């Protein structure tokens, strides 16, 4: 009797085991595009910033109940008129990271959370400046600089897997990068006044601790 019971349990386990190990929801590789919308509560200097992100990577499905993890790469931008300097400022981000994919009560809807490292760059457009050589307003160019070192960030959100190839996603991201100080100095002999070379100096601070919402789609293959 015990032997028959054991065989019955083993048989049921054999029949039920394929259900525990579900088919991968998508192909391993993916790429896609997001629209970025700056967070008013966190972005500080650029609360109305907008931009885009190109993303891609590789998904590793665990085969158990539709869970998995990813290696990710992103390149994104945010741009707006700075509240501190009243100039157009563009924030550029290159990112490498990892994401964990977790089930929700809806089979096709997954909870995603991740950590990442980011290389940051700030670009500013200078519409005009006042030269100390002639005290006149002159048109100006632009300046940019890379924030030193790699900065940590995180993301959390939801992704809905429409079918094996397509998914829609909505994430919230933040990069803890602090505040950047920028100094700009311009010297030009053409500004010379009474034999003295014209000199222009400017200084500003830009919030580079942005938080933003990403809404986009991914293609899996």
mmCIF file of N, CA and C in Angstrom, residues 47-158:
data_model
loop_
_atom_site.group_PDB
_atom_site.id
_atom_site.type_symbol
_atom_site.label_atom_id
_atom_site.label_comp_id
_atom_site.label_asym_id
_atom_site.label_seq_id
_atom_site.Cartn_x
_atom_site.Cartn_y
_atom_site.Cartn_z
ATOM 1 N N UNK A 47 12.762 70.700 -13.278
ATOM 2 C CA UNK A 47 11.549 69.956 -12.915
ATOM 3 C C UNK A 47 10.654 69.592 -14.090
ATOM 4 N N UNK A 48 10.764 70.309 -15.208
ATOM 5 C CA UNK A 48 9.924 70.009 -16.365
ATOM 6 C C UNK A 48 10.674 69.288 -17.464
ATOM 7 N N UNK A 49 11.804 68.665 -17.112
ATOM 8 C CA UNK A 49 12.668 68.050 -18.117
ATOM 9 C C UNK A 49 11.976 66.899 -18.837
ATOM 10 N N UNK A 50 12.295 66.780 -20.123
ATOM 11 C CA UNK A 50 11.814 65.660 -20.939
ATOM 12 C C UNK A 50 12.966 65.142 -21.789
ATOM 13 N N UNK A 51 12.847 63.906 -22.227
ATOM 14 C CA UNK A 51 13.893 63.319 -23.059
ATOM 15 C C UNK A 51 13.506 61.917 -23.471
ATOM 16 N N UNK A 52 14.507 61.110 -23.798
ATOM 17 C CA UNK A 52 14.250 59.747 -24.245
ATOM 18 C C UNK A 52 15.378 58.835 -23.786
ATOM 19 N N UNK A 53 15.124 57.539 -23.823
ATOM 20 C CA UNK A 53 16.118 56.529 -23.488
ATOM 21 C C UNK A 53 16.067 55.409 -24.516
ATOM 22 N N UNK A 54 17.225 55.002 -24.987
ATOM 23 C CA UNK A 54 17.357 53.784 -25.780
ATOM 24 C C UNK A 54 17.872 52.702 -24.840
ATOM 25 N N UNK A 55 17.177 51.584 -24.746
ATOM 26 C CA UNK A 55 17.580 50.538 -23.807
ATOM 27 C C UNK A 55 17.742 49.190 -24.514
ATOM 28 N N UNK A 56 18.482 48.308 -23.876
ATOM 29 C CA UNK A 56 18.690 46.964 -24.409
ATOM 30 C C UNK A 56 19.354 46.089 -23.370
ATOM 31 N N UNK A 57 19.454 44.802 -23.669
ATOM 32 C CA UNK A 57 20.114 43.887 -22.740
ATOM 33 C C UNK A 57 19.739 42.441 -22.980
ATOM 34 N N UNK A 58 20.020 41.626 -21.964
ATOM 35 C CA UNK A 58 19.732 40.192 -22.041
ATOM 36 C C UNK A 58 18.959 39.755 -20.825
ATOM 37 N N UNK A 59 17.893 38.989 -21.069
ATOM 38 C CA UNK A 59 17.049 38.466 -19.990
ATOM 39 C C UNK A 59 17.396 37.006 -19.726
ATOM 40 N N UNK A 60 17.478 36.637 -18.468
ATOM 41 C CA UNK A 60 17.712 35.250 -18.059
ATOM 42 C C UNK A 60 16.479 34.800 -17.272
ATOM 43 N N UNK A 61 15.603 34.034 -17.919
ATOM 44 C CA UNK A 61 14.420 33.512 -17.229
ATOM 45 C C UNK A 61 14.821 32.321 -16.377
ATOM 46 N N UNK A 62 14.361 32.307 -15.143
ATOM 47 C CA UNK A 62 14.723 31.214 -14.240
ATOM 48 C C UNK A 62 13.993 29.928 -14.592
ATOM 49 N N UNK A 63 12.882 30.049 -15.360
ATOM 50 C CA UNK A 63 12.091 28.869 -15.680
ATOM 51 C C UNK A 63 11.130 28.498 -14.564
ATOM 52 N N UNK A 64 11.150 29.256 -13.484
ATOM 53 C CA UNK A 64 10.249 28.952 -12.373
ATOM 54 C C UNK A 64 9.232 30.077 -12.224
ATOM 55 N N UNK A 65 7.985 29.791 -12.545
ATOM 56 C CA UNK A 65 6.866 30.711 -12.328
ATOM 57 C C UNK A 65 7.060 32.076 -12.990
ATOM 58 N N UNK A 66 7.764 32.111 -14.111
ATOM 59 C CA UNK A 66 7.876 33.342 -14.876
ATOM 60 C C UNK A 66 8.753 34.418 -14.277
ATOM 61 N N UNK A 67 9.659 34.079 -13.361
ATOM 62 C CA UNK A 67 10.567 35.056 -12.776
ATOM 63 C C UNK A 67 11.892 35.057 -13.539
ATOM 64 N N UNK A 68 12.665 36.109 -13.363
ATOM 65 C CA UNK A 68 13.940 36.176 -14.060
ATOM 66 C C UNK A 68 14.765 37.371 -13.634
ATOM 67 N N UNK A 69 15.871 37.583 -14.331
ATOM 68 C CA UNK A 69 16.714 38.743 -14.075
ATOM 69 C C UNK A 69 17.355 39.171 -15.392
ATOM 70 N N UNK A 70 17.913 40.384 -15.413
ATOM 71 C CA UNK A 70 18.455 40.956 -16.644
ATOM 72 C C UNK A 70 19.787 41.651 -16.409
ATOM 73 N N UNK A 71 20.577 41.693 -17.468
ATOM 74 C CA UNK A 71 21.698 42.612 -17.571
ATOM 75 C C UNK A 71 21.265 43.700 -18.544
ATOM 76 N N UNK A 72 21.410 44.974 -18.161
ATOM 77 C CA UNK A 72 20.825 46.052 -18.941
ATOM 78 C C UNK A 72 21.861 47.114 -19.319
ATOM 79 N N UNK A 73 21.568 47.808 -20.415
ATOM 80 C CA UNK A 73 22.356 48.959 -20.848
ATOM 81 C C UNK A 73 21.389 50.017 -21.359
ATOM 82 N N UNK A 74 21.661 51.290 -21.011
ATOM 83 C CA UNK A 74 20.780 52.382 -21.441
ATOM 84 C C UNK A 74 21.600 53.610 -21.806
ATOM 85 N N UNK A 75 21.044 54.389 -22.728
ATOM 86 C CA UNK A 75 21.580 55.699 -23.030
ATOM 87 C C UNK A 75 20.402 56.659 -23.083
ATOM 88 N N UNK A 76 20.408 57.681 -22.215
ATOM 89 C CA UNK A 76 19.240 58.540 -22.125
ATOM 90 C C UNK A 76 19.577 60.001 -21.936
ATOM 91 N N UNK A 77 18.557 60.858 -22.137
ATOM 92 C CA UNK A 77 18.727 62.297 -21.983
ATOM 93 C C UNK A 77 17.539 62.904 -21.245
ATOM 94 N N UNK A 78 17.788 64.046 -20.615
ATOM 95 C CA UNK A 78 16.757 64.924 -20.058
ATOM 96 C C UNK A 78 17.186 66.346 -20.372
ATOM 97 N N UNK A 79 16.284 67.187 -20.808
ATOM 98 C CA UNK A 79 16.653 68.568 -21.099
ATOM 99 C C UNK A 79 15.524 69.510 -20.706
ATOM 100 N N UNK A 80 15.922 70.720 -20.293
ATOM 101 C CA UNK A 80 14.962 71.728 -19.869
ATOM 102 C C UNK A 80 15.711 73.039 -19.682
ATOM 103 N N UNK A 81 14.989 74.106 -19.405
ATOM 104 C CA UNK A 81 15.606 75.383 -19.055
ATOM 105 C C UNK A 81 15.894 75.396 -17.562
ATOM 106 N N UNK A 82 17.143 75.610 -17.211
ATOM 107 C CA UNK A 82 17.544 75.597 -15.810
ATOM 108 C C UNK A 82 16.871 76.718 -15.032
ATOM 109 N N UNK A 83 16.339 76.395 -13.856
ATOM 110 C CA UNK A 83 15.763 77.413 -12.991
ATOM 111 C C UNK A 83 16.835 78.267 -12.317
ATOM 112 N N UNK A 84 18.050 77.716 -12.202
ATOM 113 C CA UNK A 84 19.124 78.448 -11.537
ATOM 114 C C UNK A 84 19.785 79.456 -12.473
ATOM 115 N N UNK A 85 19.963 79.074 -13.736
ATOM 116 C CA UNK A 85 20.711 79.918 -14.663
ATOM 117 C C UNK A 85 19.866 80.459 -15.804
ATOM 118 N N UNK A 86 18.635 79.968 -15.934
ATOM 119 C CA UNK A 86 17.747 80.367 -17.024
ATOM 120 C C UNK A 86 18.351 80.057 -18.384
ATOM 121 N N UNK A 87 19.129 78.986 -18.457
ATOM 122 C CA UNK A 87 19.725 78.535 -19.708
ATOM 123 C C UNK A 87 19.264 77.126 -20.003
ATOM 124 N N UNK A 88 19.324 76.752 -21.272
ATOM 125 C CA UNK A 88 18.975 75.386 -21.657
ATOM 126 C C UNK A 88 20.065 74.441 -21.178
ATOM 127 N N UNK A 89 19.651 73.412 -20.444
ATOM 128 C CA UNK A 89 20.587 72.439 -19.889
ATOM 129 C C UNK A 89 20.170 71.044 -20.330
ATOM 130 N N UNK A 90 21.126 70.252 -20.753
ATOM 131 C CA UNK A 90 20.860 68.880 -21.190
ATOM 132 C C UNK A 90 21.665 67.912 -20.333
ATOM 133 N N UNK A 91 20.972 66.926 -19.787
ATOM 134 C CA UNK A 91 21.576 65.896 -18.947
ATOM 135 C C UNK A 91 21.648 64.612 -19.772
ATOM 136 N N UNK A 92 22.850 64.031 -19.906
ATOM 137 C CA UNK A 92 23.047 62.796 -20.674
ATOM 138 C C UNK A 92 23.541 61.697 -19.741
ATOM 139 N N UNK A 93 23.001 60.509 -19.917
ATOM 140 C CA UNK A 93 23.280 59.396 -19.010
ATOM 141 C C UNK A 93 23.596 58.134 -19.803
ATOM 142 N N UNK A 94 24.737 57.511 -19.491
ATOM 143 C CA UNK A 94 25.068 56.180 -19.999
ATOM 144 C C UNK A 94 25.051 55.232 -18.810
ATOM 145 N N UNK A 95 24.352 54.112 -18.921
ATOM 146 C CA UNK A 95 24.064 53.279 -17.752
ATOM 147 C C UNK A 95 24.264 51.797 -18.027
ATOM 148 N N UNK A 96 24.818 51.092 -17.044
ATOM 149 C CA UNK A 96 24.884 49.634 -17.020
ATOM 150 C C UNK A 96 24.291 49.162 -15.701
ATOM 151 N N UNK A 97 23.501 48.075 -15.736
ATOM 152 C CA UNK A 97 22.879 47.641 -14.494
ATOM 153 C C UNK A 97 22.284 46.255 -14.569
ATOM 154 N N UNK A 98 21.538 45.940 -13.529
ATOM 155 C CA UNK A 98 20.858 44.658 -13.440
ATOM 156 C C UNK A 98 19.457 44.841 -12.907
ATOM 157 N N UNK A 99 18.541 43.977 -13.333
ATOM 158 C CA UNK A 99 17.140 44.066 -12.914
ATOM 159 C C UNK A 99 16.636 42.696 -12.475
ATOM 160 N N UNK A 100 15.768 42.687 -11.488
ATOM 161 C CA UNK A 100 15.098 41.482 -11.028
ATOM 162 C C UNK A 100 13.643 41.541 -11.464
ATOM 163 N N UNK A 101 13.131 40.465 -12.056
ATOM 164 C CA UNK A 101 11.752 40.394 -12.552
ATOM 165 C C UNK A 101 10.959 39.471 -11.628
ATOM 166 N N UNK A 102 9.877 39.997 -11.066
ATOM 167 C CA UNK A 102 9.108 39.272 -10.048
ATOM 168 C C UNK A 102 7.641 39.216 -10.465
ATOM 169 N N UNK A 103 6.974 38.140 -10.122
ATOM 170 C CA UNK A 103 5.561 37.969 -10.454
ATOM 171 C C UNK A 103 4.655 38.944 -9.708
ATOM 172 N N UNK A 104 3.511 39.221 -10.339
ATOM 173 C CA UNK A 104 2.397 39.913 -9.689
ATOM 174 C C UNK A 104 1.176 39.003 -9.817
ATOM 175 N N UNK A 105 0.039 39.352 -9.212
ATOM 176 C CA UNK A 105 -1.161 38.511 -9.353
ATOM 177 C C UNK A 105 -1.616 38.326 -10.806
ATOM 178 N N UNK A 106 -1.240 39.250 -11.696
ATOM 179 C CA UNK A 106 -1.576 39.113 -13.115
ATOM 180 C C UNK A 106 -0.420 38.434 -13.831
ATOM 181 N N UNK A 107 -0.645 37.297 -14.500
ATOM 182 C CA UNK A 107 0.440 36.495 -15.079
ATOM 183 C C UNK A 107 1.359 37.264 -16.018
ATOM 184 N N UNK A 108 0.831 38.183 -16.824
ATOM 185 C CA UNK A 108 1.655 38.893 -17.805
ATOM 186 C C UNK A 108 2.266 40.184 -17.269
ATOM 187 N N UNK A 109 1.841 40.590 -16.093
ATOM 188 C CA UNK A 109 2.349 41.815 -15.487
ATOM 189 C C UNK A 109 3.429 41.472 -14.460
ATOM 190 N N UNK A 110 4.616 42.063 -14.610
ATOM 191 C CA UNK A 110 5.734 41.769 -13.723
ATOM 192 C C UNK A 110 6.202 43.028 -13.004
ATOM 193 N N UNK A 111 6.645 42.833 -11.775
ATOM 194 C CA UNK A 111 7.267 43.901 -10.999
ATOM 195 C C UNK A 111 8.769 43.847 -11.259
ATOM 196 N N UNK A 112 9.363 44.992 -11.566
ATOM 197 C CA UNK A 112 10.788 45.042 -11.910
ATOM 198 C C UNK A 112 11.490 46.029 -10.986
ATOM 199 N N UNK A 113 12.636 45.615 -10.452
ATOM 200 C CA UNK A 113 13.465 46.531 -9.665
ATOM 201 C C UNK A 113 14.921 46.291 -10.027
ATOM 202 N N UNK A 114 15.711 47.358 -10.003
ATOM 203 C CA UNK A 114 17.088 47.220 -10.428
ATOM 204 C C UNK A 114 18.020 48.238 -9.808
ATOM 205 N N UNK A 115 19.321 47.977 -9.950
ATOM 206 C CA UNK A 115 20.373 48.899 -9.533
ATOM 207 C C UNK A 115 21.302 49.094 -10.725
ATOM 208 N N UNK A 116 22.016 50.238 -10.760
ATOM 209 C CA UNK A 116 22.843 50.518 -11.907
ATOM 210 C C UNK A 116 23.969 51.482 -11.552
ATOM 211 N N UNK A 117 24.937 51.589 -12.460
ATOM 212 C CA UNK A 117 25.989 52.602 -12.385
ATOM 213 C C UNK A 117 25.857 53.488 -13.613
ATOM 214 N N UNK A 118 26.155 54.775 -13.448
ATOM 215 C CA UNK A 118 25.900 55.751 -14.500
ATOM 216 C C UNK A 118 27.097 56.665 -14.714
ATOM 217 N N UNK A 119 27.341 56.996 -15.982
ATOM 218 C CA UNK A 119 28.295 58.040 -16.342
ATOM 219 C C UNK A 119 27.490 59.237 -16.817
ATOM 220 N N UNK A 120 27.720 60.399 -16.225
ATOM 221 C CA UNK A 120 26.866 61.559 -16.443
ATOM 222 C C UNK A 120 27.607 62.691 -17.141
ATOM 223 N N UNK A 121 26.836 63.469 -17.887
ATOM 224 C CA UNK A 121 27.379 64.644 -18.565
ATOM 225 C C UNK A 121 26.334 65.746 -18.569
ATOM 226 N N UNK A 122 26.781 66.982 -18.341
ATOM 227 C CA UNK A 122 25.902 68.142 -18.368
ATOM 228 C C UNK A 122 26.339 69.058 -19.510
ATOM 229 N N UNK A 123 25.411 69.443 -20.366
ATOM 230 C CA UNK A 123 25.689 70.395 -21.443
ATOM 231 C C UNK A 123 24.790 71.609 -21.267
ATOM 232 N N UNK A 124 25.363 72.803 -21.473
ATOM 233 C CA UNK A 124 24.604 74.042 -21.303
ATOM 234 C C UNK A 124 24.740 74.915 -22.544
ATOM 235 N N UNK A 125 23.645 75.487 -22.991
ATOM 236 C CA UNK A 125 23.650 76.433 -24.097
ATOM 237 C C UNK A 125 23.669 77.849 -23.551
ATOM 238 N N UNK A 126 24.600 78.640 -24.023
ATOM 239 C CA UNK A 126 24.729 80.037 -23.598
ATOM 240 C C UNK A 126 24.186 80.928 -24.717
ATOM 241 N N UNK A 127 23.033 81.504 -24.496
ATOM 242 C CA UNK A 127 22.435 82.362 -25.509
ATOM 243 C C UNK A 127 23.219 83.657 -25.671
ATOM 244 N N UNK A 128 23.729 84.203 -24.578
ATOM 245 C CA UNK A 128 24.449 85.469 -24.645
ATOM 246 C C UNK A 128 25.261 85.675 -23.373
ATOM 247 N N UNK A 129 26.176 86.612 -23.430
ATOM 248 C CA UNK A 129 26.958 86.983 -22.266
ATOM 249 C C UNK A 129 27.345 88.458 -22.407
ATOM 250 N N UNK A 130 27.727 89.069 -21.325
ATOM 251 C CA UNK A 130 28.174 90.452 -21.341
ATOM 252 C C UNK A 130 29.690 90.485 -21.243
ATOM 253 N N UNK A 131 30.341 91.026 -22.252
ATOM 254 C CA UNK A 131 31.795 91.086 -22.274
ATOM 255 C C UNK A 131 32.288 92.219 -21.377
ATOM 256 N N UNK A 132 33.329 91.919 -20.586
ATOM 257 C CA UNK A 132 33.931 92.959 -19.759
ATOM 258 C C UNK A 132 34.794 93.903 -20.592
ATOM 259 N N UNK A 133 35.058 93.507 -21.853
ATOM 260 C CA UNK A 133 35.885 94.354 -22.714
ATOM 261 C C UNK A 133 35.123 95.587 -23.170
ATOM 262 N N UNK A 134 33.850 95.413 -23.518
ATOM 263 C CA UNK A 134 33.082 96.555 -24.021
ATOM 264 C C UNK A 134 31.737 96.733 -23.325
ATOM 265 N N UNK A 135 31.498 95.885 -22.314
ATOM 266 C CA UNK A 135 30.234 95.944 -21.565
ATOM 267 C C UNK A 135 29.008 95.788 -22.462
ATOM 268 N N UNK A 136 29.189 95.063 -23.571
ATOM 269 C CA UNK A 136 28.105 94.812 -24.499
ATOM 270 C C UNK A 136 27.694 93.341 -24.430
ATOM 271 N N UNK A 137 26.436 93.070 -24.776
ATOM 272 C CA UNK A 137 25.943 91.698 -24.814
ATOM 273 C C UNK A 137 26.328 91.050 -26.138
ATOM 274 N N UNK A 138 26.949 89.882 -26.088
ATOM 275 C CA UNK A 138 27.399 89.170 -27.276
ATOM 276 C C UNK A 138 26.751 87.788 -27.313
ATOM 277 N N UNK A 139 26.537 87.241 -28.524
ATOM 278 C CA UNK A 139 26.072 85.844 -28.606
ATOM 279 C C UNK A 139 27.169 84.910 -28.127
ATOM 280 N N UNK A 140 26.768 83.757 -27.611
ATOM 281 C CA UNK A 140 27.753 82.817 -27.076
ATOM 282 C C UNK A 140 27.494 81.418 -27.600
ATOM 283 N N UNK A 141 28.373 80.517 -27.264
ATOM 284 C CA UNK A 141 28.254 79.139 -27.732
ATOM 285 C C UNK A 141 27.694 78.238 -26.664
ATOM 286 N N UNK A 142 28.407 77.165 -26.347
ATOM 287 C CA UNK A 142 27.932 76.224 -25.344
ATOM 288 C C UNK A 142 29.125 75.615 -24.622
ATOM 289 N N UNK A 143 28.845 74.942 -23.536
ATOM 290 C CA UNK A 143 29.883 74.259 -22.777
ATOM 291 C C UNK A 143 29.323 72.941 -22.256
ATOM 292 N N UNK A 144 30.197 71.993 -21.991
ATOM 293 C CA UNK A 144 29.753 70.714 -21.446
ATOM 294 C C UNK A 144 30.876 70.118 -20.610
ATOM 295 N N UNK A 145 30.515 69.278 -19.663
ATOM 296 C CA UNK A 145 31.519 68.588 -18.875
ATOM 297 C C UNK A 145 30.952 67.283 -18.335
ATOM 298 N N UNK A 146 31.845 66.355 -18.087
ATOM 299 C CA UNK A 146 31.467 65.055 -17.551
ATOM 300 C C UNK A 146 31.622 65.070 -16.041
ATOM 301 N N UNK A 147 30.625 64.568 -15.351
ATOM 302 C CA UNK A 147 30.699 64.474 -13.891
ATOM 303 C C UNK A 147 31.690 63.376 -13.537
ATOM 304 N N UNK A 148 32.616 63.658 -12.629
ATOM 305 C CA UNK A 148 33.672 62.708 -12.301
ATOM 306 C C UNK A 148 33.118 61.429 -11.688
ATOM 307 N N UNK A 149 33.637 60.291 -12.132
ATOM 308 C CA UNK A 149 33.309 59.012 -11.534
ATOM 309 C C UNK A 149 31.986 58.426 -11.974
ATOM 310 N N UNK A 150 31.735 57.206 -11.521
ATOM 311 C CA UNK A 150 30.479 56.510 -11.789
ATOM 312 C C UNK A 150 29.515 56.762 -10.636
ATOM 313 N N UNK A 151 28.267 57.014 -10.960
ATOM 314 C CA UNK A 151 27.257 57.332 -9.959
ATOM 315 C C UNK A 151 26.227 56.214 -9.863
ATOM 316 N N UNK A 152 25.821 55.881 -8.640
ATOM 317 C CA UNK A 152 24.852 54.810 -8.419
ATOM 318 C C UNK A 152 23.428 55.291 -8.648
ATOM 319 N N UNK A 153 22.594 54.392 -9.116
ATOM 320 C CA UNK A 153 21.187 54.710 -9.328
ATOM 321 C C UNK A 153 20.322 53.487 -9.087
ATOM 322 N N UNK A 154 19.016 53.693 -9.147
ATOM 323 C CA UNK A 154 18.076 52.597 -8.963
ATOM 324 C C UNK A 154 16.812 52.835 -9.752
ATOM 325 N N UNK A 155 16.052 51.774 -9.943
ATOM 326 C CA UNK A 155 14.791 51.884 -10.670
ATOM 327 C C UNK A 155 13.781 50.900 -10.095
ATOM 328 N N UNK A 156 12.515 51.212 -10.276
ATOM 329 C CA UNK A 156 11.436 50.337 -9.852
ATOM 330 C C UNK A 156 10.263 50.593 -10.788
ATOM 331 N N UNK A 157 9.489 49.550 -11.088
ATOM 332 C CA UNK A 157 8.356 49.755 -11.987
ATOM 333 C C UNK A 157 7.659 48.470 -12.363
ATOM 334 N N UNK A 158 6.849 48.559 -13.414
ATOM 335 C CA UNK A 158 6.043 47.442 -13.894
ATOM 336 C C UNK A 158 6.276 47.237 -15.386
#
